[in-house]
XYZ file of C-alpha atoms in Angstrom:
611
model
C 11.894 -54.975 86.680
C 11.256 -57.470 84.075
C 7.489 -57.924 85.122
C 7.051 -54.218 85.274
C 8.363 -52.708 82.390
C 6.857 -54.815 79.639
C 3.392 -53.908 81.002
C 3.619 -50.319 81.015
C 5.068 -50.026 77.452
C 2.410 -51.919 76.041
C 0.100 -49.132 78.037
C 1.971 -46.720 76.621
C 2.001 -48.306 72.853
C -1.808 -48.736 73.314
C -2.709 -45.105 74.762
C -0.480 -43.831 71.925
C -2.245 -45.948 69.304
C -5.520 -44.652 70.520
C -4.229 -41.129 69.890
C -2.796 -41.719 66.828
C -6.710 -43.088 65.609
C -8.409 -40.148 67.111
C -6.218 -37.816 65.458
C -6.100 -39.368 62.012
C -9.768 -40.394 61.815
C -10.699 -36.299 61.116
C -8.405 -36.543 57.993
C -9.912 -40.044 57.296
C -13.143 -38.681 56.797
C -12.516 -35.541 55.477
C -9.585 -36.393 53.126
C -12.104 -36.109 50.483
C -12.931 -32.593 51.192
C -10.563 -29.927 48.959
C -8.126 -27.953 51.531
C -7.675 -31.116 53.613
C -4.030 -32.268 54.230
C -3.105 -35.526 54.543
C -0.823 -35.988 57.586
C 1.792 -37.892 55.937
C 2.374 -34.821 53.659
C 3.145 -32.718 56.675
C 5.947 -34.776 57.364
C 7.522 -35.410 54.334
C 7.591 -31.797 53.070
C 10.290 -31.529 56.250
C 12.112 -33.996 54.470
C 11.565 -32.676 50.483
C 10.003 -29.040 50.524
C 9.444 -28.332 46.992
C 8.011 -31.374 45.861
C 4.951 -31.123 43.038
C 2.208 -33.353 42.513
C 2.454 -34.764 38.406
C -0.772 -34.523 36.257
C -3.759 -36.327 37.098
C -2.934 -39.139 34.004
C 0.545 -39.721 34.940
C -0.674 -40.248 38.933
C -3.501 -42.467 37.154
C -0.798 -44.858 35.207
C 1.177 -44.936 38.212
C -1.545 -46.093 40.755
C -3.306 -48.467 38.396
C 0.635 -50.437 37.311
C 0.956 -50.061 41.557
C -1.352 -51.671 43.049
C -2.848 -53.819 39.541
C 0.621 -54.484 37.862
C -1.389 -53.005 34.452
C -2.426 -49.901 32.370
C -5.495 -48.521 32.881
C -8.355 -50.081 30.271
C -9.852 -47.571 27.802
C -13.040 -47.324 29.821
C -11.205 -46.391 32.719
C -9.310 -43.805 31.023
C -12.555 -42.224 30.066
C -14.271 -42.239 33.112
C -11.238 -40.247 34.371
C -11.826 -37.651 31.863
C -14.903 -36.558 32.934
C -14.109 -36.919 36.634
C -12.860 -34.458 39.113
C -9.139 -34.257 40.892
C -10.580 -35.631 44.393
C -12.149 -38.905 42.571
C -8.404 -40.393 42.180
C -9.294 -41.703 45.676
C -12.330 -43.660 44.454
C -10.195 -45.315 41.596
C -7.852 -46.470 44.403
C -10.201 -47.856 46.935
C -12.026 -49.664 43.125
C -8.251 -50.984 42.569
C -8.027 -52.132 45.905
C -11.106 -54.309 45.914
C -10.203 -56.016 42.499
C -8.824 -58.910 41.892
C -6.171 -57.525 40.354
C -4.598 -56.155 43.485
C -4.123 -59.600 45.152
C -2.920 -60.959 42.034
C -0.621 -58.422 41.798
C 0.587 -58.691 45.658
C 0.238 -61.775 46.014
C 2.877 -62.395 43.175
C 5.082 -59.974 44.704
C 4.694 -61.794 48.200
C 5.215 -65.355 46.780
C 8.563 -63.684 45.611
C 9.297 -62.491 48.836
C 8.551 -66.004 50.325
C 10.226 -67.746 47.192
C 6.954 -69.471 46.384
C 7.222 -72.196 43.958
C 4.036 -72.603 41.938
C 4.593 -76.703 41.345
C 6.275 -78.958 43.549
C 5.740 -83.109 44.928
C 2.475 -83.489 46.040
C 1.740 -80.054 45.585
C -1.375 -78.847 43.688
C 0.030 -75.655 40.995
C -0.585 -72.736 42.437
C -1.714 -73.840 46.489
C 0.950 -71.121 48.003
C 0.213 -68.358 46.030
C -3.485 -68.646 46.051
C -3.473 -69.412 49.879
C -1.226 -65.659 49.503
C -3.596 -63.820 46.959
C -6.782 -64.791 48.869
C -5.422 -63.721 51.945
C -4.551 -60.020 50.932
C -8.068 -60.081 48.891
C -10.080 -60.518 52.087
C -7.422 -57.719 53.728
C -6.513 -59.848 56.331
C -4.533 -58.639 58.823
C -0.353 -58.970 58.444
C 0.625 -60.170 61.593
C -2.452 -62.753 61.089
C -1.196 -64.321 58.355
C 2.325 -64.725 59.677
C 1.021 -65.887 62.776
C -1.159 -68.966 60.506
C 2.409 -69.746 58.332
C 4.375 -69.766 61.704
C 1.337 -72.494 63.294
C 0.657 -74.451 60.154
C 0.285 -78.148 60.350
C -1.010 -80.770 57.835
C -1.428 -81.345 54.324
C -0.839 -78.760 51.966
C -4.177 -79.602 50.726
C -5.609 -78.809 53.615
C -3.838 -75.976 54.863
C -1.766 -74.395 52.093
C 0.611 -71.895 54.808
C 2.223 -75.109 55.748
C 4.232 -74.717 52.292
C 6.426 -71.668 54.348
C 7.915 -74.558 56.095
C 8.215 -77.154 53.232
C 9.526 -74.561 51.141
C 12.611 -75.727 52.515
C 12.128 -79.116 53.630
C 11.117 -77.802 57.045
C 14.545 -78.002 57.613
C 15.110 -75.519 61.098
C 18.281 -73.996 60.379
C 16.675 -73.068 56.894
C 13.868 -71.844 58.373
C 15.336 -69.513 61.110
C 17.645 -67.763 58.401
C 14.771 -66.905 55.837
C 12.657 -65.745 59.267
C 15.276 -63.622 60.286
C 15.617 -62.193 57.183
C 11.873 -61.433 55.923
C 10.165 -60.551 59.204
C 13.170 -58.790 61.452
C 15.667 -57.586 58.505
C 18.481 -59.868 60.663
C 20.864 -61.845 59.010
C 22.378 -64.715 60.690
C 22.964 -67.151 58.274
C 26.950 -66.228 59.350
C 26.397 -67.613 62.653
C 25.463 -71.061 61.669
C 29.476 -72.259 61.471
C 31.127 -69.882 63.722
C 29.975 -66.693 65.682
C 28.718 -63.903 63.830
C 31.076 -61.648 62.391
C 29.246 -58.651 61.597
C 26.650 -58.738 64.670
C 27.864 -58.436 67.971
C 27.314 -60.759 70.678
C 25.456 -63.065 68.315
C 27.231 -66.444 68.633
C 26.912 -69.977 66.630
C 24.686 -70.840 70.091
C 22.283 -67.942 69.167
C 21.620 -68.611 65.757
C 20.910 -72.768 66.894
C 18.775 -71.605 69.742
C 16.501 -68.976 67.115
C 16.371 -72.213 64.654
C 15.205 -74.059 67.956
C 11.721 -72.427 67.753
C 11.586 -74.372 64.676
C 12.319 -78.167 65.433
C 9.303 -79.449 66.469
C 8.177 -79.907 62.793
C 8.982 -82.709 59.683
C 7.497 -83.135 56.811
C 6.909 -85.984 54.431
C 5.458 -86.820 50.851
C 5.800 -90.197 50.419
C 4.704 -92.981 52.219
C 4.129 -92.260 55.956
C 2.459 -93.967 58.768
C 2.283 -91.036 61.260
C 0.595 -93.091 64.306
C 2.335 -96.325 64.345
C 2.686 -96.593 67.850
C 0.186 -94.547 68.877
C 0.529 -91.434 71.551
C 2.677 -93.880 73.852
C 6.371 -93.115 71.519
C 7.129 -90.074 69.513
C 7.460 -91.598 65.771
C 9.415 -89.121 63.779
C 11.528 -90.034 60.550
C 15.296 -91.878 61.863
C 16.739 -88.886 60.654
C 15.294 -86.865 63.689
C 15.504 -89.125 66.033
C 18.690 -87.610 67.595
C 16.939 -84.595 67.891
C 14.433 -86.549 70.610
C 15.267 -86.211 74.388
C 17.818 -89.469 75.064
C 14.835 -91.086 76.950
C 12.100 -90.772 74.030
C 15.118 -91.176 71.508
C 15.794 -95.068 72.940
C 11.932 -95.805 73.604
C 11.703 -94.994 69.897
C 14.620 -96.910 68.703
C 13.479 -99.975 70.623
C 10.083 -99.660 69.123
C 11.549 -99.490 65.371
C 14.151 -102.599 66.107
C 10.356 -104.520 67.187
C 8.589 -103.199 64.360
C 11.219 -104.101 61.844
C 11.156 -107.741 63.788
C 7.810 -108.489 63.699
C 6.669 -107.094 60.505
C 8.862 -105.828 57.870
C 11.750 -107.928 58.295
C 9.230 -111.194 57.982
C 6.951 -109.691 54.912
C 7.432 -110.345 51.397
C 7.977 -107.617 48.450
C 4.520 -107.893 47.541
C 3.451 -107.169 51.491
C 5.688 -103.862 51.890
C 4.481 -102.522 48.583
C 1.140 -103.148 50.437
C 1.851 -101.370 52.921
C 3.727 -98.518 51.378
C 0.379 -98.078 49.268
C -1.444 -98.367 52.058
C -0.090 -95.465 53.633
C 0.684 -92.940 50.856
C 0.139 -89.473 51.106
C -1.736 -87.948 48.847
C -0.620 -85.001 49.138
C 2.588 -83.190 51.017
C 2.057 -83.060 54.991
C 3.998 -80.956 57.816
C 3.555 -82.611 61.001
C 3.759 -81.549 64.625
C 6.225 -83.458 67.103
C 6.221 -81.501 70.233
C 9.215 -83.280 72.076
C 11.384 -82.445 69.076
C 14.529 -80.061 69.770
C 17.806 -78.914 68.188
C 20.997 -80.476 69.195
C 23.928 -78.461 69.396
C 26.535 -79.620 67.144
C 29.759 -81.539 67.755
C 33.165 -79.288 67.074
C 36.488 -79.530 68.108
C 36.746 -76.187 69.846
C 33.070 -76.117 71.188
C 31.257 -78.842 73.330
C 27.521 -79.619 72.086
C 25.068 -82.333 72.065
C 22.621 -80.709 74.427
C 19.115 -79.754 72.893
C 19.581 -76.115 72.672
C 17.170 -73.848 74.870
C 15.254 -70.754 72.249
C 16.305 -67.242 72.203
C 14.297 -64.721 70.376
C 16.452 -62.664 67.550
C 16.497 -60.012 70.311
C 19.060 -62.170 72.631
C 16.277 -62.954 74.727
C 15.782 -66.670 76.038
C 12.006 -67.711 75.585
C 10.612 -69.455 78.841
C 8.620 -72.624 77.905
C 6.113 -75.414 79.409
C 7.130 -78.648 78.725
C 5.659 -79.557 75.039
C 4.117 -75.978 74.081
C 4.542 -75.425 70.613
C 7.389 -73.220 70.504
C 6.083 -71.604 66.921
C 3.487 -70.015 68.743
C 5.898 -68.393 71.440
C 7.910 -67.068 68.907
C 5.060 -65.853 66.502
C 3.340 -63.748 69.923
C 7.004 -62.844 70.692
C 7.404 -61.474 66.763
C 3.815 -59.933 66.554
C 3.645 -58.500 69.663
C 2.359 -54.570 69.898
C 6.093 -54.044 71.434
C 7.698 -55.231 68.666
C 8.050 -52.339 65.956
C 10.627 -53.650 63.973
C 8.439 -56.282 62.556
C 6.120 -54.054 61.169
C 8.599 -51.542 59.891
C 10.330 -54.298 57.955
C 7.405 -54.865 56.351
C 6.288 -50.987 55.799
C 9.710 -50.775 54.312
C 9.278 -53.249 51.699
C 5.292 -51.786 50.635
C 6.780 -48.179 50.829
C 9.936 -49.045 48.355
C 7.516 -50.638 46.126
C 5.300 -47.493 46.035
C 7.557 -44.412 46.686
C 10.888 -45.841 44.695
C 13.159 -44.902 48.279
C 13.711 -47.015 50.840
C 14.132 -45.968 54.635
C 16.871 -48.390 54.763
C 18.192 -51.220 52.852
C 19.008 -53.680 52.299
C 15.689 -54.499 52.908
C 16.442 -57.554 54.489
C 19.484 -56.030 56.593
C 18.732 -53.669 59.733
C 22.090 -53.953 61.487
C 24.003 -51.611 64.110
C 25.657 -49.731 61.174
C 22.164 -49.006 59.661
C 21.352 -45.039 58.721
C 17.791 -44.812 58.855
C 16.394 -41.834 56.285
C 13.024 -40.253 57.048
C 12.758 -42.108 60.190
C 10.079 -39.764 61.545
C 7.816 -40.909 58.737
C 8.720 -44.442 59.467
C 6.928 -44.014 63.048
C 4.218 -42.323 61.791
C 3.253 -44.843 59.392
C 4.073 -47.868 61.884
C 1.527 -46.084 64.346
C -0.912 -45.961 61.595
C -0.151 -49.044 60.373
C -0.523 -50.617 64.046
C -3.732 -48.421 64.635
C -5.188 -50.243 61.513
C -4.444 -54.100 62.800
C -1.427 -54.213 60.774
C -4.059 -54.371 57.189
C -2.044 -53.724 54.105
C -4.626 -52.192 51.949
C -5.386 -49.650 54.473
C -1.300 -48.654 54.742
C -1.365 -49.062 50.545
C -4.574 -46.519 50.265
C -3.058 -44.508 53.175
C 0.526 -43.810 51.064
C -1.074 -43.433 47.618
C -3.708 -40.809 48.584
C -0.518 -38.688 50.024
C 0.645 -35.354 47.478
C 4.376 -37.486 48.163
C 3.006 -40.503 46.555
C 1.807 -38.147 44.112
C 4.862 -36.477 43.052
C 5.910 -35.410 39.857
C 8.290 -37.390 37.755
C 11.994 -36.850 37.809
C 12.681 -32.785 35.649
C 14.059 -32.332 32.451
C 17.265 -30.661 34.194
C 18.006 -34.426 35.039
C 18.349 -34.173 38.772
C 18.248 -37.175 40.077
C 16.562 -37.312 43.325
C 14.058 -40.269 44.201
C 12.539 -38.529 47.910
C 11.642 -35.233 45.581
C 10.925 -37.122 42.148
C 9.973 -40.181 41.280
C 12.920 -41.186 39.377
C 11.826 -43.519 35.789
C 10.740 -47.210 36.489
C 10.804 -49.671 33.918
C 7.846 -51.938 33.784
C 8.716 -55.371 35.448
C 8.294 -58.244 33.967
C 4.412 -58.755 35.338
C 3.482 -55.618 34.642
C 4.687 -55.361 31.207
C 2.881 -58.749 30.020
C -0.135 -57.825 31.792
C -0.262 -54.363 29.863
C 0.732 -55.794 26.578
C -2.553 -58.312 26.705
C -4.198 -55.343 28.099
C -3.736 -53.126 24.490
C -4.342 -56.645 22.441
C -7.726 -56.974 21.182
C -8.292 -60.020 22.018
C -7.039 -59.235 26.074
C -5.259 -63.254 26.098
C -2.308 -64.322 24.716
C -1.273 -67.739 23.965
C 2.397 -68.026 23.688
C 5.082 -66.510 25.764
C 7.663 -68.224 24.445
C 10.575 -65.933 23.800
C 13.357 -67.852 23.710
C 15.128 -70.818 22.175
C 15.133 -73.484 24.733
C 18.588 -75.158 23.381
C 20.055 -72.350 25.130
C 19.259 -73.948 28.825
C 19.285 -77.800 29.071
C -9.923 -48.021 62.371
C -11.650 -47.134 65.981
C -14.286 -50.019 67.025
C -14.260 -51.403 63.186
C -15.550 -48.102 61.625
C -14.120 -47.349 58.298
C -14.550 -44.695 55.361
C -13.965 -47.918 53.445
C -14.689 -51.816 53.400
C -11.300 -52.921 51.430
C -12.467 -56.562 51.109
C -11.813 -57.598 47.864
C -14.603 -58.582 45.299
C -14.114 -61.174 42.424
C -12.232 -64.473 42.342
C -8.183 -64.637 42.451
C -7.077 -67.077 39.514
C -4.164 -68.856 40.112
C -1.118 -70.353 37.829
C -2.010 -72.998 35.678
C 0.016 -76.376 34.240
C 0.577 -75.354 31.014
C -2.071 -72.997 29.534
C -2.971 -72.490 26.236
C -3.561 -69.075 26.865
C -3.404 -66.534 29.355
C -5.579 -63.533 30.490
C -3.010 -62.392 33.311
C 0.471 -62.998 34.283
C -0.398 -64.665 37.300
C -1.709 -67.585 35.103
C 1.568 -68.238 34.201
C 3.658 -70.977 36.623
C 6.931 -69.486 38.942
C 9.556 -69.662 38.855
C 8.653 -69.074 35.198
C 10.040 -70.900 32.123
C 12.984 -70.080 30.975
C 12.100 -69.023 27.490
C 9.192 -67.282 28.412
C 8.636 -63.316 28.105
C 8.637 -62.768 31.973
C 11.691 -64.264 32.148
C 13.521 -62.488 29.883
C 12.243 -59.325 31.476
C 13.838 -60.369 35.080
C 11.137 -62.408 36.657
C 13.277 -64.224 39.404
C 13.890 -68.207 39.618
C 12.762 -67.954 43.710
C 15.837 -69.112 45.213
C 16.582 -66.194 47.249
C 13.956 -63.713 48.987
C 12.420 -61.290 45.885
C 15.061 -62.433 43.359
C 13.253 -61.261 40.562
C 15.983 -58.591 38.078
C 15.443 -55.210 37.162
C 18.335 -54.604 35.213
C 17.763 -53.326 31.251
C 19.030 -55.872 29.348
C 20.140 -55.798 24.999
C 17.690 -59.146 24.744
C 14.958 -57.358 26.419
C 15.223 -54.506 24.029
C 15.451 -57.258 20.688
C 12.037 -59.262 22.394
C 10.063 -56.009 22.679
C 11.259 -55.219 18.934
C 11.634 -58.485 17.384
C 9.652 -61.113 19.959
C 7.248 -63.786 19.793
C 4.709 -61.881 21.803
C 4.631 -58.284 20.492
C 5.085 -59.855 16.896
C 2.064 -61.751 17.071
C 0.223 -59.079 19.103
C 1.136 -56.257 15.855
C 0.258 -59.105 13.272
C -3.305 -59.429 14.786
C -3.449 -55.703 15.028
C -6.360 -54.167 12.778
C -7.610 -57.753 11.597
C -11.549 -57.576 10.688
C -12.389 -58.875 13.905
C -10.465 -56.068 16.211
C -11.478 -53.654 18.267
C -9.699 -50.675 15.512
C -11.531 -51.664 13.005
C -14.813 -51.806 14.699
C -13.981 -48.000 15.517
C -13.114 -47.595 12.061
C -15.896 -49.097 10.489
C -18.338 -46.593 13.215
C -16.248 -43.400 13.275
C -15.065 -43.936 8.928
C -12.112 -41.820 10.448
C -8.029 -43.018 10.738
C -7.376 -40.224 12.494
C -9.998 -40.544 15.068
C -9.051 -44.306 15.307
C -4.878 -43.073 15.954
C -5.794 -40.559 18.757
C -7.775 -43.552 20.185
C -5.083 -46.067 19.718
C -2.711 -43.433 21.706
C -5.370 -42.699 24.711
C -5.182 -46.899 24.859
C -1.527 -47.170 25.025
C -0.563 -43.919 26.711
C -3.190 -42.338 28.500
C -2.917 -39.294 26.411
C -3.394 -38.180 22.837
C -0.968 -37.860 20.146
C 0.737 -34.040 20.194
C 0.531 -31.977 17.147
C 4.251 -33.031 16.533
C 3.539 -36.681 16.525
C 0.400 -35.537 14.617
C 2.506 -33.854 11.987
C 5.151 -36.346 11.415
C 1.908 -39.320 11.272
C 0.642 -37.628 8.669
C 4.097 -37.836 6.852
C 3.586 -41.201 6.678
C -0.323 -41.543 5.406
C -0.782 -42.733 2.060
C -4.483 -42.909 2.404
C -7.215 -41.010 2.393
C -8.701 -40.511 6.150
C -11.431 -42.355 5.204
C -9.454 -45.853 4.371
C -8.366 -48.212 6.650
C -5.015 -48.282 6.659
C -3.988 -51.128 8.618
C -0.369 -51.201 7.979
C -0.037 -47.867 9.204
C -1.830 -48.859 12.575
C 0.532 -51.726 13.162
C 3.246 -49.731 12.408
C 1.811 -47.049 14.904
C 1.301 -49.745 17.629
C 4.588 -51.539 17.266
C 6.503 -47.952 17.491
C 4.229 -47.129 20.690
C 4.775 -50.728 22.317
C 8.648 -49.764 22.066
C 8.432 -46.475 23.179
C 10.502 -45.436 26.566
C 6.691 -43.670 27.801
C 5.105 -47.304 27.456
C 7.772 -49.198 29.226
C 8.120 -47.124 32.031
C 6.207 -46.273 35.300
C 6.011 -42.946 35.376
């Protein structure tokens, strides 16, 4: 049955995929056109009927701090002016080409992955780039699992290999984060005593997943990889039990004959040689096919056997002797069959964008598990799987929907995030990258914030070619100053401005706080950043008093200021009560008043906030 079934559903899954293209190509290239309806609308007004699409600016702010993680620049905001409703689309598919975007992402995936940006032998910033530059080029999701999962070397030479020596390449590490990030299954229980909370998921199970992941060790130090050759399997002596019994006493004998002939005879000076001699430059993952998992010892449980691999579905994986058992498990986890990969993944994009989840945790799709608005789930994993699994393509495909585009939560204070998009406050990238973004001189050069004595499509054809344009940059080791958040190292300093705003310390899968805190209130009133930021305000060289010194007019240079910081201008009641506070003519450059202006605009809820 076996040999029959798993044929015809990938038929089926293919014929239906086909469908799916046909069908949504007409409203890919006619989306444009005025009466068209997007087909993800037609499902979620079953879900939220009365739904309303927010003003053109507020979508604009929204889409731009989405998929950029900033405000809209003044030019930008002026070229949407004197556009039309239907060019929103062309801003998006501009946003999605820029650097910006993969920036953006890419930070947000190194979080998921717990990226480091510095570590031993690790050049700043090799992850994240490896990250950025693969969402720039849109490259395919299940492709860039699929190159983590297979990654061997230095990380020089091929940054994914960092997934693995994230943790040391240690396999039990490795299986819970995989379980976890790519099938929303958490069996980190299992790894002392059978799971408690999934059934029929015992201590066996979760060895035999972390199996897949044994054939692997890394090192940064001094390693001689091909000592003896292909004849013996040399892996570090804390592995070796993990060799068959056969290869495990070949390579024992081998070491005793080494140590015998060589190291045990040589001098200090001649095993400092040698060390030298074989130093990695850099950190390196290597590949040791006749590596296994042993079972453990217990009292109440026999082990020692190498354990045989089991896919997170219960299934045991069939093997040839050697075969790299990362590549089983990555066709296994990628395959067309296998929905629940890409929905974990559609999950996470669609929370970021639509502020609901279908489920959550994200990270947690168990038996008890209510599923909300699973028929739009489908629909986009069809899409999503029609497109080869691109992001950009599901990212332009959700924020060109009238859901996406929904207004903001009403005045009445009902409090529903599938009709309304509830308030957001900025996070912590998003709200540097917007506060350089309204400075004059768009760089900063100290985040410090706190004290540190506290903390000792069909055949290729698209309406679009998403390929990004520009070069990613990259965190630096220690910057003078900074054009972009990204510049700045993770997980970042302590007393630094993203910190205090919640960005995470990477320890745990997208750790990073949202939580309104009183010290993020007192930095955004009283900090190092928007301090210096207000001083510099209006100085000879800014860009206010260039419009002053052209326009000779305050109040043209306030309205301006506004558009910059808000998208909008200033209402006759904020009009009325700025005049209250004028003590000069129109015609005088008042620069107090400006910084006074931008400081109370910088702390304003409409600045800080999404929508």
């Amino acid at each position: 049955m076996r040999m029959v079934f798993l044929p015809i559903r990938n038929y089926v899954l293919l014929i239906l995929s086909v469908l799916f293209l046909v069908g949504s190509l007409s409203y890919v290239f006619s989306r444009s056109k005025q009466n068209a309806v997007h087909p993800l609308d037609q499902l979620y007004l079953k879900l939220s009927p009365n739904i309303e699409k927010a003003d053109k600016k507020t979508i604009f702010r929204r889409l731009s701090l989405h998929l950029r993680g900033v405000i809209p620049n003044v030019s930008e905001w002026s070229e949407l002016e004197n556009s039309k409703e239907e060019t929103l689309e062309s801003f998006v598919v501009r946003f999605l080409k820029q650097p910006e975007f993969a920036e953006y992402w890419g930070n947000q995936f190194a979080a998921m992955f717990r990226d480091k940006s510095k570590g031993r032998k690790i050049p700043t910033g090799t992850f994240f780039q490896y990250l950025a530059n693969s969402i720039h080029s849109n490259k395919p999701y299940d492709q860039l699992v699929t190159e983590m999962f297979l990654s061997t070397g230095s990380v020089k030479e091929s940054p994914a290999t960092i997934f693995y020596i994230r943790d040391g390449a240690d396999p039990l590490q490795t299986a819970e984060y995989v379980g976890r990030l790519f099938y929303a299954k958490r069996v980190a229980c299992a790894r002392c005593h059978d799971h408690p909370y999934i059934s029929d998921f015992t201590r066996r199970d979760y060895y035999a997943l972390a199996a897949f992941f044994s054939q692997q060790y890394f090192r940064d130090g001094s390693w001689e990889a091909n000592r003896y050759g292909k004849t013996v399997s040399y892996v570090p002596r804390e592995l070796e039990v993990h060799l068959p019994m056969e290869e495990q006493k070949n390579l024992q004998d081998k070491n005793n004959e080494w140590n015998r002939d060589n190291w045990n005879k040589w001098t200090d000076e001649q095993r400092k040689d040698y060390q030298k001699k074989y130093e990695l430059e850099y950190a390196t993952l290597y590949f040791e096919p006749k590596l296994g998992l042993r079972f453990p010892h217990t009292d109440d449980a026999p082990g020692g056997d190498l354990v045989r691999p089991k896919f997170l579905d219960g299934k045991e994986a069939i093997l040839k002797p050697g075969e790299d058992r990362r590549k089983v498990f990555a066709s296994w986890l990628t395959d067309k069959s296998n929905d629940r990969f890409r929905k974990v993944i559609i999950n996470r994009v669609w929370t970021e964008l639509m502020g609901w989840s279908f489920f959550t945790p994200l990270d947690d799709w168990n038996e008890d598990t209510v599923v909300q608005g699973e028929e739009i789930l489908n629909h986009l994993d069809a899409y999503f799987l029609a497109n080869k699994l691109k992001l950009k393509e599901l990212v332009l495909y959700i924020v060109t929907s009238n859901a996406y585009m929904r207004s903001v939560t009403n005045q009445s204070g009902k409090d529903d995030p599938i009709q309304f998009f509830t308030p957001k406050r900025l996070d912590s990238d998003q709200l540097l990258n917007s506060l350089i973004r309204v400075s004059d001189l768009q760089k900063v050069g100290n985040i410090r914030e706190r004290n540190l004595s506290f903390f000792t499509n069909l055949m290729g054809q698209k309406p679009y070619d998403l390929t990004g344009v520009g070069t990613i940059r990259i965190p630096l080791d220690n910057p003078k100053e900074i054009a972009n958040a990204v510049e700045v190292e993770r997980p970042a300093p302590y007393h630094s401005i993203l910190a205090v705003f919640g960005s995470g310390q990477r320890v745990d899968i997208s750790d990073d706080i949202s939580e309104l805190t009183i010290e993020q209130m007192l930095t955004l009133m009283n900090g190092r950043v928007v301090g210096k930021l207000v001083w510099d305000f209006g100085n000879n060289q800014s860009l206010v008093k260039a419009e002053f010194d052209q326009s000779k007019s305050m109040n043209l240079v306030i309205q301006n200021l506004y558009f910059r910081l808000l998208g909008r201008f200033p209402t006759k009641g904020e009009i009325e009560k700025i005049k209250s506070y004028q003590t000069k003519s129109d015609t005088v450059f008042d620069k107090d008043l400006l910084q006074d202006l931008f400081w109370a605009l910088l702390n304003s809820q409409e600045f800080q906030h999404i929508n």
